[in-house]
Short mmCIF file of C-alpha atoms in Angstrom, two decimals:
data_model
loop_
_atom_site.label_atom_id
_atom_site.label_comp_id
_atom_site.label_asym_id
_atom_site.label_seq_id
_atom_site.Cartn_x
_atom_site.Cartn_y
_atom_site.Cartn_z
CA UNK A 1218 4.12 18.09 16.94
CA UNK A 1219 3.91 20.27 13.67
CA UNK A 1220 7.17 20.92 11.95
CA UNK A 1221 8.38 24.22 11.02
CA UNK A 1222 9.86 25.26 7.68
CA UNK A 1223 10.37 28.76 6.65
CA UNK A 1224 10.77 28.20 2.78
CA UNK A 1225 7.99 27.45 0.48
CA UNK A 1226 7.35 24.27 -1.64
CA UNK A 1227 6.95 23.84 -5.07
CA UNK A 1228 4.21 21.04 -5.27
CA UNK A 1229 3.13 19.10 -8.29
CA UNK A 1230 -0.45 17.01 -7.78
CA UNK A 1231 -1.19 14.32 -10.05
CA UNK A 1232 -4.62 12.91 -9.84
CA UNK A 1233 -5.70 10.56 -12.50
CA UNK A 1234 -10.06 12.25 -12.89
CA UNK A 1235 -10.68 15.57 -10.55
CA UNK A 1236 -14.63 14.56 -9.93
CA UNK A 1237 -16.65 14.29 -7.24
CA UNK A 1238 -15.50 11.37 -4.89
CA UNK A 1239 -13.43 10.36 -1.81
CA UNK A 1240 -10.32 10.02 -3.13
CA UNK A 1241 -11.17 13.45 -5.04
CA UNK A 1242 -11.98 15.34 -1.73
CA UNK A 1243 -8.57 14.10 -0.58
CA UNK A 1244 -7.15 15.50 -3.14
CA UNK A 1245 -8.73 18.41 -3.59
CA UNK A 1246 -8.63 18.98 0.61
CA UNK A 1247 -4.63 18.31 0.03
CA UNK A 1248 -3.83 20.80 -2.22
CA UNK A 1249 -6.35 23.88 -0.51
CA UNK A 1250 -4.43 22.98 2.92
CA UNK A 1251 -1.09 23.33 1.23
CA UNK A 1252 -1.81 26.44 -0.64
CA UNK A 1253 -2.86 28.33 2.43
CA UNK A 1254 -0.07 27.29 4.29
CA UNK A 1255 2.26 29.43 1.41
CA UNK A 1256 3.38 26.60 -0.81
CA UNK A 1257 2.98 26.34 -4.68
CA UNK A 1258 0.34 24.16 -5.51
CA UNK A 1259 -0.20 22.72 -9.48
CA UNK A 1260 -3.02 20.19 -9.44
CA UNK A 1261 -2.92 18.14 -12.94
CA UNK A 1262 -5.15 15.81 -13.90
CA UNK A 1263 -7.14 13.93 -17.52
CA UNK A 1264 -10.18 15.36 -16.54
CA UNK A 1265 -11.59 18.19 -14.96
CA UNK A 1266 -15.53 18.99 -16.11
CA UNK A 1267 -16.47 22.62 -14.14
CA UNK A 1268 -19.76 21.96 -13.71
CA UNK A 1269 -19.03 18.82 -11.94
CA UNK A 1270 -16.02 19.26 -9.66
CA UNK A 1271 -15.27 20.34 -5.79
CA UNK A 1272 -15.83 24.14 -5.97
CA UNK A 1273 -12.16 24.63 -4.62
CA UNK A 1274 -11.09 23.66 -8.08
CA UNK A 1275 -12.35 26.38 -10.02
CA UNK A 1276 -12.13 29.29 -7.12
CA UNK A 1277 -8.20 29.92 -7.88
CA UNK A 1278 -6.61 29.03 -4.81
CA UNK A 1279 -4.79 26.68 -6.80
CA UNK A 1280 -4.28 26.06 -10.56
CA UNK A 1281 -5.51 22.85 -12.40
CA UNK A 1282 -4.12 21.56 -15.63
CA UNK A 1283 -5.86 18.97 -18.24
CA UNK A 1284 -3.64 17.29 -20.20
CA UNK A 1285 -5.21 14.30 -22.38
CA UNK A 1286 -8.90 14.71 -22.25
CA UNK A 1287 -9.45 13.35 -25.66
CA UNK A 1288 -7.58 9.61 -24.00
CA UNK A 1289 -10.93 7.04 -23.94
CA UNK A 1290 -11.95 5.86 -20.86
CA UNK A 1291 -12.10 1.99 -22.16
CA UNK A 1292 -12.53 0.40 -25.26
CA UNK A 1293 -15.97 -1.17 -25.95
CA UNK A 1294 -16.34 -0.95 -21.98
CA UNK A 1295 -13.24 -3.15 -21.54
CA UNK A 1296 -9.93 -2.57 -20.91
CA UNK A 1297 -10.94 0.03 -17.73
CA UNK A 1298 -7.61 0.26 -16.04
CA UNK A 1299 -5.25 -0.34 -19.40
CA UNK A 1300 -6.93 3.41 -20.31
CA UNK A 1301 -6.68 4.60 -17.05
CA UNK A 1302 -2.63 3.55 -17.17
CA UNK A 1303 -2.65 5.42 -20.54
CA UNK A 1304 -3.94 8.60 -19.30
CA UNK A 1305 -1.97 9.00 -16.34
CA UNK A 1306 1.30 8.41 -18.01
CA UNK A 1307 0.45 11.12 -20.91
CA UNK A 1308 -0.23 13.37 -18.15
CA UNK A 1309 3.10 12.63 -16.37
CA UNK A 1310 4.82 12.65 -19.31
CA UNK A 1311 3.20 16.40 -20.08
CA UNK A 1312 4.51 17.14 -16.38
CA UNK A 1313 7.73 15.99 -17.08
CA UNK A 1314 8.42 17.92 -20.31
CA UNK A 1315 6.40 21.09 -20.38
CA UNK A 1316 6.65 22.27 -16.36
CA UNK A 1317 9.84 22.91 -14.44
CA UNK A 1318 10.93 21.21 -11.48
CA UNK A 1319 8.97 20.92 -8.25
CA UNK A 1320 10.28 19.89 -4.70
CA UNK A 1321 7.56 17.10 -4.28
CA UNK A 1322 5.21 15.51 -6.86
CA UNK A 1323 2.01 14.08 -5.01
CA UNK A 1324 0.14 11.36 -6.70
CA UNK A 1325 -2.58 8.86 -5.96
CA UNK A 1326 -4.64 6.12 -7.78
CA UNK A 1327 -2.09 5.05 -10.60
CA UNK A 1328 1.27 4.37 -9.42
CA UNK A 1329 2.54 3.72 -13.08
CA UNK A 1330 3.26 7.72 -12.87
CA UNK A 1331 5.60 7.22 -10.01
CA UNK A 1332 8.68 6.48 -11.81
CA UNK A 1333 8.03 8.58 -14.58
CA UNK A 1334 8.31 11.16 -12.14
CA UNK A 1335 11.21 9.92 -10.52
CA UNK A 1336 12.85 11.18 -13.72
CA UNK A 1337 12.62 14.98 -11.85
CA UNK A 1338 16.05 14.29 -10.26
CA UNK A 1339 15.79 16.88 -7.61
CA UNK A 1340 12.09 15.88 -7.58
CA UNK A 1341 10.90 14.17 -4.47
CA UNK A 1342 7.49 11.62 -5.18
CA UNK A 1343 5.11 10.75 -2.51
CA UNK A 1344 2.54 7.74 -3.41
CA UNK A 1345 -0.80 7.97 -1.67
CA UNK A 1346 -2.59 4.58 -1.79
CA UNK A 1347 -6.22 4.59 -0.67
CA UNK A 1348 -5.97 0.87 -1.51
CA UNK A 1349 -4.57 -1.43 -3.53
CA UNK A 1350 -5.98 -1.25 -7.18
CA UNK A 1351 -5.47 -5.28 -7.65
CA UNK A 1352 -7.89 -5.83 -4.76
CA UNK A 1353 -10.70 -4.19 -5.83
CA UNK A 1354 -10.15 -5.19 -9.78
CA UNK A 1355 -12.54 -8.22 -10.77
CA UNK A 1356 -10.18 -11.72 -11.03
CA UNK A 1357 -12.98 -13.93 -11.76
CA UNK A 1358 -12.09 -15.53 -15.51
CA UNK A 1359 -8.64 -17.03 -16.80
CA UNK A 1360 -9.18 -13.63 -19.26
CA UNK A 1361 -8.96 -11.72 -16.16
CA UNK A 1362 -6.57 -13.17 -14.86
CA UNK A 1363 -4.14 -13.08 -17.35
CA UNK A 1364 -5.30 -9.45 -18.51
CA UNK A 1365 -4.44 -8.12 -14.30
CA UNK A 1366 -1.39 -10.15 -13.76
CA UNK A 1367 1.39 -7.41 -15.47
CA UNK A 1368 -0.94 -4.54 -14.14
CA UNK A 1369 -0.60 -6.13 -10.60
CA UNK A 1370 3.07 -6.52 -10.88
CA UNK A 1371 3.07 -3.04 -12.03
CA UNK A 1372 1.05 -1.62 -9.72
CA UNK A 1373 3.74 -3.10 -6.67
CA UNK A 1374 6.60 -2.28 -8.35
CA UNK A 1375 5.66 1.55 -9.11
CA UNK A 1376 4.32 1.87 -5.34
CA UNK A 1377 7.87 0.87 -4.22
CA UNK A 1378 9.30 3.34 -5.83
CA UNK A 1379 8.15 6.46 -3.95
CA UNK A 1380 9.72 8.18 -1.95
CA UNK A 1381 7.38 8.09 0.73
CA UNK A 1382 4.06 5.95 0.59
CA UNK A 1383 0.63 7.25 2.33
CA UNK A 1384 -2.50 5.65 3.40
CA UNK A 1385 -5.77 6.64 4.59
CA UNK A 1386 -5.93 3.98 7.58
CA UNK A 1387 -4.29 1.35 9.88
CA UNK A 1388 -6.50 -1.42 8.21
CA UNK A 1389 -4.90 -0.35 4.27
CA UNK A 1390 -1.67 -0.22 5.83
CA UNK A 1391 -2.27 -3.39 7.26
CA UNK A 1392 -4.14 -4.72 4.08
CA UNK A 1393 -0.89 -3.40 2.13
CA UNK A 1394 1.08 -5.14 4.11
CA UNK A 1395 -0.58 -7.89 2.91
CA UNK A 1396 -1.02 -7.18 -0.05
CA UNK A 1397 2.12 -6.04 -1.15
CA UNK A 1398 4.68 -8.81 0.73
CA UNK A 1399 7.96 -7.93 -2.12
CA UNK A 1400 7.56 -4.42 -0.43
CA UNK A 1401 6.99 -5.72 2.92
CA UNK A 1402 9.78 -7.84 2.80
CA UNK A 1403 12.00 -4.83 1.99
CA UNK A 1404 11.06 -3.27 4.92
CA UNK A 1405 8.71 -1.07 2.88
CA UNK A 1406 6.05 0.89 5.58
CA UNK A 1407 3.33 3.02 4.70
CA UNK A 1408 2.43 6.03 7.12
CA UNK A 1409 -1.11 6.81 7.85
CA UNK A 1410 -2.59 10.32 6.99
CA UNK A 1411 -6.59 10.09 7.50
CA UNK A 1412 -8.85 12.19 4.93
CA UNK A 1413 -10.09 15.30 6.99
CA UNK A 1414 -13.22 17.11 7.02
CA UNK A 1415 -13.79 20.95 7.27
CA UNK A 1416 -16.06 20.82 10.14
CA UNK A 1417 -16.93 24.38 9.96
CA UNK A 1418 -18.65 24.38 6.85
CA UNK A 1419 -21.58 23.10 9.31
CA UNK A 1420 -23.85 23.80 11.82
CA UNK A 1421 -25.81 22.34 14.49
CA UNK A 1422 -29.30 21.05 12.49
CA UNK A 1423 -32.41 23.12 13.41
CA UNK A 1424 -34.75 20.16 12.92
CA UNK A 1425 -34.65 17.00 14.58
CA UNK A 1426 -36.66 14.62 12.10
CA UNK A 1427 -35.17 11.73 11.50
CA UNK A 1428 -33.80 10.52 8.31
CA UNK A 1429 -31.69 7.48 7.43
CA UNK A 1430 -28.88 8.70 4.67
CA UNK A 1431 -26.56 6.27 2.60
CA UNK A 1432 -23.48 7.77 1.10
CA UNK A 1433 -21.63 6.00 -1.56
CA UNK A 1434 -20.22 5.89 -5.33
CA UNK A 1435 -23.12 3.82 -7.59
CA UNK A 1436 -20.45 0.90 -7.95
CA UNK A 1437 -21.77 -3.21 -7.14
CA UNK A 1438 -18.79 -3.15 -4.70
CA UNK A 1439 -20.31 -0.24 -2.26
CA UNK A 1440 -23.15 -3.13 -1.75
CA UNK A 1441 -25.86 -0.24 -1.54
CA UNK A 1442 -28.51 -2.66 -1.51
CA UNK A 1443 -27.72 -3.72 2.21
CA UNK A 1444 -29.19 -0.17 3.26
CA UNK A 1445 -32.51 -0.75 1.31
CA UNK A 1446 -32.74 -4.27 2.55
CA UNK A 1447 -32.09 -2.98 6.27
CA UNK A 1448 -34.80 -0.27 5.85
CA UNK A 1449 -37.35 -2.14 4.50
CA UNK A 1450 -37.06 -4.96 7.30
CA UNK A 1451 -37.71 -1.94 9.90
CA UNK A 1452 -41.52 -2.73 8.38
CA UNK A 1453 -41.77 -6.44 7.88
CA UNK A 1454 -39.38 -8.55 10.48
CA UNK A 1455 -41.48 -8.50 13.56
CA UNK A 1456 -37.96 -8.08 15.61
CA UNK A 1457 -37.51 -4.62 14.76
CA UNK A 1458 -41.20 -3.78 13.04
CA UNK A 1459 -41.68 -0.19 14.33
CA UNK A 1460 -45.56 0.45 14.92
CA UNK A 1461 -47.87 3.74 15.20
CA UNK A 1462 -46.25 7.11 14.87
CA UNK A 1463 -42.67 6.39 15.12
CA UNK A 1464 -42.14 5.09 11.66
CA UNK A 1465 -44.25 8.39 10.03
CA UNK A 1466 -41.87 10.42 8.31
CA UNK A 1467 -38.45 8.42 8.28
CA UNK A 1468 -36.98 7.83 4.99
CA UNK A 1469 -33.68 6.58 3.34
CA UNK A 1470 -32.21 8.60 1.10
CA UNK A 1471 -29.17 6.80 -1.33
CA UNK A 1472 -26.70 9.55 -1.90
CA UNK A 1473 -23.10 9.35 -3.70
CA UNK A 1474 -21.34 9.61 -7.02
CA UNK A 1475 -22.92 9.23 -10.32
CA UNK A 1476 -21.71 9.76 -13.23
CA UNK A 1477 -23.63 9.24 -16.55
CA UNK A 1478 -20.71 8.64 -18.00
CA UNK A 1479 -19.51 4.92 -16.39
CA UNK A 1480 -21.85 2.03 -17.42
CA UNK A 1481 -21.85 0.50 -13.81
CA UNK A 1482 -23.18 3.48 -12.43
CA UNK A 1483 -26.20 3.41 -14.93
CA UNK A 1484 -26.82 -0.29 -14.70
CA UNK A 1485 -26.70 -0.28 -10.84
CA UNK A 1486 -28.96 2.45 -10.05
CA UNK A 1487 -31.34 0.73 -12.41
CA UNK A 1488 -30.87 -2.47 -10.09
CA UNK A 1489 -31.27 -0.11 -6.97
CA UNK A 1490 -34.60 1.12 -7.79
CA UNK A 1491 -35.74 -1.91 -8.87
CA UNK A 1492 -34.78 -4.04 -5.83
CA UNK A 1493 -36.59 -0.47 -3.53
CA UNK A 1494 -39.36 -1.50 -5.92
CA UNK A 1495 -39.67 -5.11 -4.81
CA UNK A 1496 -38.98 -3.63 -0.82
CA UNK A 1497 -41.70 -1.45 -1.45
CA UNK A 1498 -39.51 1.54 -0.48
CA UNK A 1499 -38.93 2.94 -3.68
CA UNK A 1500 -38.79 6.65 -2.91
CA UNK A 1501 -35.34 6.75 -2.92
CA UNK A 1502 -32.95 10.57 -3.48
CA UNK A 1503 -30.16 10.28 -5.80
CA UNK A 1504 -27.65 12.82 -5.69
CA UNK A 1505 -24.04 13.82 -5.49
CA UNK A 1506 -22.82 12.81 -1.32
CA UNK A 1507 -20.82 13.54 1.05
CA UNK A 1508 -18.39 11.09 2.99
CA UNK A 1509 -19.34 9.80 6.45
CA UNK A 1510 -16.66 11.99 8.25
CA UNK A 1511 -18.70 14.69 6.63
CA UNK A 1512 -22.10 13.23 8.53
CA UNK A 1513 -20.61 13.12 11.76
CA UNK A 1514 -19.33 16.49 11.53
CA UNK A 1515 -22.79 17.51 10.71
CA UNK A 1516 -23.92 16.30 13.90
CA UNK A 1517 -25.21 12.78 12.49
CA UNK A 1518 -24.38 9.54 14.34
CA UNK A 1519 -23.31 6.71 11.35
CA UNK A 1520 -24.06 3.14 11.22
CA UNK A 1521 -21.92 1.62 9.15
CA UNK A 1522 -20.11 -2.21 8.57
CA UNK A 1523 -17.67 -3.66 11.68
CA UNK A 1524 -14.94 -3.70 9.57
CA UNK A 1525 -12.34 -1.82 7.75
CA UNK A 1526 -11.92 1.92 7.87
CA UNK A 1527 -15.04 2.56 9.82
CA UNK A 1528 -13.45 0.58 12.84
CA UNK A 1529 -10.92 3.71 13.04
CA UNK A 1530 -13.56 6.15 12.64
CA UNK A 1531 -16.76 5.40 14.40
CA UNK A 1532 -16.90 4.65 17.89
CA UNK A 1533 -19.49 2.14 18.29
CA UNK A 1534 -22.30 2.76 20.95
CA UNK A 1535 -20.42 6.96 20.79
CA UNK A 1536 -21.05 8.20 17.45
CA UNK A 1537 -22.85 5.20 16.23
CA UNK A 1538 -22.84 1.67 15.16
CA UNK A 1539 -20.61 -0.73 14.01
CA UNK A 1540 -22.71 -3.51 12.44
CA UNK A 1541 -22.16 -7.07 10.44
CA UNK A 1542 -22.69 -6.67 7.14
CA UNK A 1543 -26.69 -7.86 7.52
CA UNK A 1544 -29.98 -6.68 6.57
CA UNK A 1545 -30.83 -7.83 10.34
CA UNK A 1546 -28.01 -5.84 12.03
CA UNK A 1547 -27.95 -2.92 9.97
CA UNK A 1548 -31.83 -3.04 10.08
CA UNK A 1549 -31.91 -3.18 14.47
CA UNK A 1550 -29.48 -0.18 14.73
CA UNK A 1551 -32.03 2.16 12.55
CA UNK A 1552 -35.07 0.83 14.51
CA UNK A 1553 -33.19 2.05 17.81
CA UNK A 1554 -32.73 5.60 16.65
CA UNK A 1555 -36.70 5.63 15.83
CA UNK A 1556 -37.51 4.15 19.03
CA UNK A 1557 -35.44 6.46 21.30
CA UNK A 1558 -35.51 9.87 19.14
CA UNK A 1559 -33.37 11.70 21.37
CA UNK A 1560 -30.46 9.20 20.95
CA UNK A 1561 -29.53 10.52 17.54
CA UNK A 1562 -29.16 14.13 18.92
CA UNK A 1563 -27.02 12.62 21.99
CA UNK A 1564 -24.95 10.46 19.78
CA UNK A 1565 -24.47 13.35 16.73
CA UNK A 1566 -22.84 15.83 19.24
CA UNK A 1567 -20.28 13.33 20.51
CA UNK A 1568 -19.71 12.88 16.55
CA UNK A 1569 -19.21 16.14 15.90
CA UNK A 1570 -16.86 16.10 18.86
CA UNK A 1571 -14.73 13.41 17.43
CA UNK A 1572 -14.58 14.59 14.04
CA UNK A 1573 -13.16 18.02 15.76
CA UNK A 1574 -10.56 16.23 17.71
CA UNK A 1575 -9.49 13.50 15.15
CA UNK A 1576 -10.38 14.83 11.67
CA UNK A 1577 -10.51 18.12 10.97
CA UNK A 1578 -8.36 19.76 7.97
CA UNK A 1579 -6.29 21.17 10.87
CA UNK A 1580 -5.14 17.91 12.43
CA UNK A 1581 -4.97 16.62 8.27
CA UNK A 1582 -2.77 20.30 7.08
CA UNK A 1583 -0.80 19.28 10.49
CA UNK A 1584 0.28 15.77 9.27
CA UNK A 1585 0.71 16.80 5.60
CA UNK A 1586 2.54 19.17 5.90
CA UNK A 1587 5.07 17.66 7.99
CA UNK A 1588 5.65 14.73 5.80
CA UNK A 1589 5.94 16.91 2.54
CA UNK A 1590 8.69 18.91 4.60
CA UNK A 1591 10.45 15.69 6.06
CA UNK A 1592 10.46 14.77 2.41
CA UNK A 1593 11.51 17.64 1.26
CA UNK A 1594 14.55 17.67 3.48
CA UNK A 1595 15.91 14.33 2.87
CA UNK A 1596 16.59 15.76 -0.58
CA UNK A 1597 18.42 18.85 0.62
CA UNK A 1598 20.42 16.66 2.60
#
C-alpha cells in the first residue's frame, strides 16, 4: 500500500553520464515520477549532450546540472572505471559545496559518491545498484587483477554505506548477496524496485508483419551475435528451416545504444556486420532502442535468455520465451512465431497486460516513493 506524506522532498540525483540507456531510463523515469508527485527534483550528472538524451531531460520538469565535462573518459582507452571514479566524485564534491541540503541524495552506478554524500548530515543517501560493477569488469590478466582489486573493495565498502540500497531484481539481490558477503554478513539487504515503463506512450500496432527486434547497448557482453546466429539458422538448420511464403518479409533488426564515442561500441558493430555478412543476413538496422519492458508494452511477445532478470519479467509460453543461451533455442522460438502468425498477436496482448499490472511508472512512482519517504522519516526521527 502507497504511503502518504503531506510535505515535499528535496531530492538530489546523481547519475554518473545522462545518455541513452537502461540504467539512464531509470533514472530519468525516477526523477519525472518524483517531480509530478510535488517533490524537488535536481538531476546532476558529468555529462549531459541535448541532442542525445531522454527528451524528459531537456523539457523542464526537472533541472539537470553538468559539473566536470572536461574529466576524460580513460586514458589511452585504459583506465575506464579509474575516470569514471574521478568524475563522479568531482561531481559530488560540486554537490556538496555549491548546493544546499537535500532530504535524500539518489545515486546509482558509482558508489564512491556515497560517502561523500554522507557528509550532508541531515542528508539521507539511497544506493541503487543495477549490478555489481566488479562483476561485469574484465579480471582476465594479473594487470587486471591487481588494477580492480582496491576498486572492488571500494565499490563494497561505499555500497554499505547507504542508507538504503535498491535493486532492479530478485536475481541482483540475490547475485549481491553473493557478491557482496562483508555486507551480507552484516545483515545488509537490498530491496527490489523494478524499472517501469510508461505503457501509454503506445498503442495497439496497426500492422501485423512480423519482425524479429534485438535491443541492446553495442558492448561484447550483451552477446548480440546470438540473435544473428539464431536468425540465420531459421534458413539453413533443416529443424527449424521455414519454406515458401512464411519466411518473405521477416527481418532482424539490432537496435540499442551507440555511442561514437566508446571504442567497444565501434569495434563491435564492425564485428556485428561482419559476422551478418558471413550469415548472409547482413541487412541489419542500427539505432538508438528501447528496453524489453518497452516491447511488451508495445504489444510484442520477447524471447529472451532463461536466466537472470528476464526470469522475473517474461512469462514463458505468456508473453514469450525463455530460451538457453543457443543459436538452436533462440533460433526454434522465432521459427514458431513465423509458423503460427497469429501467436505473436495472442501472446503481445497478454504482454501488454503484464507490463500494465507489474510495470508501469504507476506501480514504479508507487514503490519509490514510499521508500524515499520511509527514508526520509527515519531521519526526522
Amino acid at each position: 500500500m502507497e504511503k502518504k506524506e503531506s510535505s515535499k522532498l528535496n531530492i538530489a540525483i546523481i547519475h554518473p553520464d545522462l545518455g541513452i540507456g537502461g540504467a539512464e531510463r531509470l533514472i530519468v523515469d525516477a526523477a519525472v515520477e518524483l517531480a509530478t508527485r510535488g517533490h524537488n527534483v535536481h538531476v546532476f550528472t558529468s555529462h549531459h549532450e541535448k541532442s542525445r538524451c531522454f527528451e524528459e531531460t531537456v523539457s523542464g520538469i526537472f533541472p539537470v546540472t553538468v559539473y566536470g565535462a572536461f574529466l576524460p573518459r580513460h586514458v589511452f582507452y585504459c583506465l575506464h572505471a579509474v575516470c569514471a571514479y574521478l568524475r563522479c566524485i568531482f561531481v559530488a564534491l560540486c554537490v556538496l559545496f555549491m548546493h544546499p541540503t537535500f532530504d535524500i541524495i539518489l545515486t546509482d552506478q558509482v558508489s564512491v559518491v556515497v560517502p561523500l554524500m554522507k557528509l550532508k548530515k541531515s542528508s539521507k543517501v539511497v544506493f541503487y545498484c543495477h549490478f555489481p560493477d566488479l562483476l561485469l569488469a574484465q579480471h582476465t590478466t594479473v594487470l587486471r587483477k591487481i588494477y580492480r582489486k582496491p576498486i572492488d573493495y571500494i565499490e563494497e565498502i561505499t555500497t554499505g554505506m547507504a542508507d538504503l540500497i535498491l535493486v532492479n531484481s530478485r536475481f541482483t539481490a540475490s547475485t549481491f548477496a553473493k557478491t557482496f558477503k562483508h555486507l551480507h554478513a552484516r545483515g545488509i539487504r537490498p530491496s527490489v524496485l523494478y524499472p517501469a515503463v510508461n505503457v501509454d506512450q503506445f498503442e495497439k500496432p496497426t500492422t501485423n508483419k512480423l519482425n524479429f527486434l534485438s535491443i541492446n547497448r553495442f558492448e561484447r557482453k550483451k552477446n548480440i551475435e546470438l540473435a544473428i546466429s539464431a536468425f540465420a539458422m531459421l534458413y539453413t538448420d533443416p529443424r527449424n528451416i521455414i519454406h515458401g511464403d512464411n519466411k518473405n518479409g521477416v527481418s532482424l533488426i539490432i537496435a540499442g545504444g551507440f555511442d561514437k564515442r566508446l571504442r567497444e561500441n565501434v569495434e563491435y558493430l564492425e564485428e556485428l556486420k561482419n559476422l551478418a555478412d558471413r550469415e548472409g543476413v547482413s541487412h541489419l538496422d542500427e539505432h538508438f532502442g528501447i528496453v524489453p519492458l518497452e516491447a511488451m508494452a508495445a504489444h510484442k511477445p520477447v524471447i529472451a535468455c532463461n536466466s537472470g532478470g528476464p526470469v522475473e519479467t517474461v512469462k514463458n509460453g505468456v508473453t514469450g520465451f525463455l530460451c538457453d543461451p543457443c543459436p538452436q533455442e533462440f533460433s526454434t522460438a522465432m521459427a514458431n512465431f513465423i509458423r503460427d502468425p497469429q501467436m505473436s498477436e495472442t501472446m503481445g496482448g497478454e504482454a501488454r497486460k503484464h507490463v500494465t499490472e507489474s510495470f508501469s511508472t504507476k506501480i514504479f512512482s508507487q514503490h519509490l516513493n514510499g521508500y524515499l519517504i520511509d527514508v526520509a522519516r527515519r531521519k526526522r526521527e
